[in-house]
Coordinates of C-alpha atoms in Angstrom, one line a residue:
M1 CA 58.6 108.9 129.4
T2 CA 57.4 105.9 131.3
P3 CA 56.7 106.2 135.1
P4 CA 59.0 104.7 137.7
R5 CA 58.9 101.0 138.2
N6 CA 57.3 101.3 141.6
A7 CA 54.6 103.8 140.4
P8 CA 51.1 102.8 141.4
R9 CA 48.8 101.5 138.6
A10 CA 46.7 104.7 138.8
T11 CA 49.6 106.7 137.4
L12 CA 49.7 104.6 134.2
T13 CA 47.7 105.7 131.2
A14 CA 47.0 104.0 127.9
A15 CA 49.6 106.4 126.4
N16 CA 52.2 105.0 128.8
W17 CA 51.5 101.5 127.5
A18 CA 51.6 102.7 123.9
E19 CA 55.0 104.5 124.5
A20 CA 56.4 101.3 126.0
A21 CA 55.1 99.3 123.0
L22 CA 56.9 101.7 120.7
D23 CA 60.1 101.3 122.7
A24 CA 59.7 97.5 122.3
I25 CA 59.1 97.7 118.6
A26 CA 62.2 99.9 118.2
E27 CA 64.3 97.5 120.1
N28 CA 63.1 94.1 119.0
G29 CA 60.4 94.5 116.3
I30 CA 56.6 94.2 116.3
E31 CA 56.7 90.8 117.9
A32 CA 58.0 92.3 121.1
V33 CA 54.6 93.9 121.8
A34 CA 53.6 91.4 124.4
V35 CA 51.7 92.0 127.6
E36 CA 53.9 90.3 130.2
P37 CA 57.3 91.8 129.1
L38 CA 55.8 95.2 128.8
A39 CA 54.2 94.9 132.3
R40 CA 57.7 94.1 133.6
R41 CA 59.2 97.0 131.8
L42 CA 56.6 99.3 133.4
G43 CA 56.9 97.7 136.8
V44 CA 53.2 96.7 137.0
T45 CA 51.1 93.6 136.8
K46 CA 49.1 92.5 133.8
G47 CA 46.0 93.8 135.5
S48 CA 47.2 97.3 134.6
F49 CA 47.2 96.4 131.0
Y50 CA 43.6 95.1 131.1
W51 CA 42.6 98.3 132.8
H52 CA 43.2 100.1 129.5
F53 CA 43.1 97.4 126.8
T54 CA 41.1 94.3 126.0
H55 CA 43.8 92.5 124.1
R56 CA 47.3 92.8 122.6
E57 CA 46.0 94.0 119.2
A58 CA 44.3 97.0 120.9
L59 CA 47.6 98.0 122.4
L60 CA 49.4 97.6 119.1
H61 CA 46.7 99.7 117.4
A62 CA 47.2 102.4 120.1
A63 CA 51.0 102.3 119.6
L64 CA 50.7 102.6 115.8
E65 CA 48.2 105.5 116.2
L66 CA 50.6 107.3 118.5
W67 CA 53.6 106.8 116.2
E68 CA 51.5 107.9 113.1
R69 CA 50.5 111.1 115.0
Y70 CA 54.2 111.8 115.8
E71 CA 55.3 111.3 112.2
T72 CA 52.5 113.2 110.5
A73 CA 50.3 115.7 112.4
D74 CA 52.9 116.7 115.0
T75 CA 55.8 117.0 112.5
I76 CA 53.7 118.9 109.9
A77 CA 52.3 121.2 112.6
R78 CA 55.9 122.3 113.5
A79 CA 56.7 122.8 109.9
E80 CA 53.6 125.0 109.4
N81 CA 55.2 127.6 111.7
G82 CA 57.4 128.6 108.8
A83 CA 56.7 132.0 107.3
D84 CA 56.4 130.7 103.7
T85 CA 56.5 127.4 101.7
R86 CA 60.2 127.3 101.4
E87 CA 60.7 127.8 105.1
R88 CA 58.2 125.1 105.8
L89 CA 60.0 122.7 103.6
H90 CA 63.3 123.6 105.3
S91 CA 61.7 123.0 108.7
L92 CA 60.2 119.7 107.7
F93 CA 63.5 118.4 106.2
F94 CA 65.5 119.4 109.2
Q95 CA 63.1 117.7 111.5
L96 CA 63.2 114.5 109.4
A97 CA 67.0 114.6 109.2
N98 CA 67.2 114.8 113.0
T99 CA 64.4 112.3 113.9
D100 CA 65.2 110.4 117.1
Q101 CA 66.5 106.9 116.5
R102 CA 63.5 105.3 118.1
S103 CA 61.2 106.7 115.4
E104 CA 63.6 105.5 112.7
R105 CA 63.8 102.1 114.2
V106 CA 60.0 101.9 114.5
L107 CA 59.7 102.9 110.8
L108 CA 62.1 100.2 109.7
A109 CA 60.4 97.5 112.0
L110 CA 56.9 98.4 110.8
S111 CA 57.9 98.6 107.1
G112 CA 59.6 95.2 107.3
S113 CA 56.7 93.5 109.2
D114 CA 54.1 91.1 107.8
N115 CA 51.5 92.7 110.0
A116 CA 48.8 94.2 107.8
A117 CA 48.0 97.0 110.3
A118 CA 51.7 98.0 110.6
R119 CA 52.2 98.1 106.9
A120 CA 49.0 100.1 106.4
C121 CA 50.2 102.6 109.1
V122 CA 53.6 103.1 107.3
Q123 CA 51.8 103.6 104.0
R124 CA 49.5 106.3 105.5
V125 CA 52.5 108.0 107.0
T126 CA 54.4 107.8 103.8
E127 CA 51.5 109.2 101.7
C128 CA 50.8 112.0 104.2
W129 CA 54.4 113.1 104.2
R130 CA 54.8 112.8 100.4
A131 CA 51.5 114.6 99.7
Y132 CA 52.5 117.5 101.9
V133 CA 55.9 117.9 100.2
E134 CA 54.3 117.5 96.8
D135 CA 51.8 120.3 97.5
A136 CA 54.7 122.5 98.7
Y137 CA 56.7 121.9 95.5
F138 CA 53.6 122.7 93.5
T139 CA 53.2 125.9 95.4
L140 CA 56.8 126.8 94.6
G141 CA 55.9 126.8 90.9
L142 CA 56.5 123.2 89.7
N143 CA 53.8 121.6 87.7
R144 CA 51.9 118.7 89.3
T145 CA 54.0 116.0 87.7
G146 CA 57.3 117.7 88.5
A147 CA 56.1 118.3 92.1
R148 CA 55.3 114.6 92.4
H149 CA 58.7 113.6 91.1
W150 CA 60.5 115.9 93.5
A151 CA 58.4 114.7 96.5
T152 CA 59.3 111.1 95.6
L153 CA 63.0 112.0 95.4
A154 CA 62.8 113.7 98.8
Y155 CA 61.1 110.8 100.5
S156 CA 63.5 108.3 98.9
T157 CA 66.4 110.4 100.2
Y158 CA 64.9 110.3 103.7
I159 CA 64.4 106.6 103.6
G160 CA 67.8 106.0 102.2
T161 CA 69.4 108.0 105.1
V162 CA 67.4 106.1 107.7
R163 CA 68.6 102.8 106.3
M164 CA 72.2 104.1 106.1
R165 CA 72.1 105.1 109.7
R166 CA 71.2 101.5 110.6
D167 CA 73.3 99.6 108.1
N168 CA 76.4 101.8 107.6
P169 CA 76.3 104.7 110.1
D170 CA 80.0 105.5 109.6
A171 CA 79.3 106.6 106.0
L172 CA 77.3 109.6 107.3
P173 CA 79.1 112.7 108.6
T174 CA 78.9 113.8 112.2
G175 CA 79.0 117.0 114.2
S176 CA 79.5 120.2 112.2
D177 CA 80.1 118.1 109.1
F178 CA 76.5 116.7 109.5
N179 CA 75.2 120.3 109.5
D180 CA 77.1 120.9 106.3
Y181 CA 75.6 117.8 104.8
L182 CA 72.1 119.0 105.8
R183 CA 72.7 122.3 104.0
F184 CA 73.8 120.3 100.9
L185 CA 70.7 118.2 101.0
I186 CA 68.4 121.2 101.5
K187 CA 70.1 122.9 98.5
M188 CA 69.5 119.8 96.4
L189 CA 65.9 119.2 97.5
I190 CA 64.4 122.7 97.5
P191 CA 64.4 124.7 94.3
G192 CA 65.6 128.3 94.5
P193 CA 67.7 130.1 97.1
A194 CA 67.8 129.0 100.7
P195 CA 66.6 131.4 103.4
A196 CA 70.0 131.9 104.9
A197 CA 68.8 133.8 108.0
R198 CA 66.4 131.0 108.9
D199 CA 69.0 128.3 108.1
S200 CA 71.2 128.8 111.2
E201 CA 68.1 128.9 113.4
L202 CA 66.9 125.6 112.1
L203 CA 70.3 124.0 112.6
N204 CA 70.4 125.2 116.2
A205 CA 67.0 123.8 116.8
A206 CA 67.9 120.4 115.3
R207 CA 68.1 117.6 117.8
P208 CA 71.8 116.8 118.6
A209 CA 73.0 113.3 118.0
T210 CA 73.6 112.8 121.7
E211 CA 69.8 112.7 122.2
R212 CA 69.4 109.7 120.0
L213 CA 69.2 106.2 121.3
P214 CA 72.5 104.3 121.3
A215 CA 73.0 102.0 118.3

């Protein structure tokens, strides 16, 4: 959340600038990370920017670092609250299925960018997520090759859903039908019986569509 436009410069932090940069990337791509437009968005002068960063690339690096933390450490930490491996996978998949639209748009913008730092960031996020899921599948009893194949399938399903939300959102179910669709995906992506008692709790905790940014 960025501060009010009339907030004094002292209330702005480097994280505020990084959040604003992520907003800009989600809306208009990585090229939208520019000092003057972001200063206007935040309601401050360029002097506020140079209080925290030496140049645009430093801000971009901070924004990428912040997004990477959201998509890896923060997401996995929430999944780790699960009582066992199957619950942790359930939690992770429900989180990813209900990712806010800004994060999805940032992912698409970065993965389609020619910027080396952006593409490296996406690769790290992808590998962290895939490796975590692979280890979970291995713990559930699959051999290492099978676990890798299932993890690749799971990540491909996620990316396909993200792209469908952008390119053909009407093809995805909404409301209670979306919850049914999530249950179907979980059944397909996690070997063995689903923890039914935990399933409804995870669905209730999922971010509703109304919290996502407008298309």
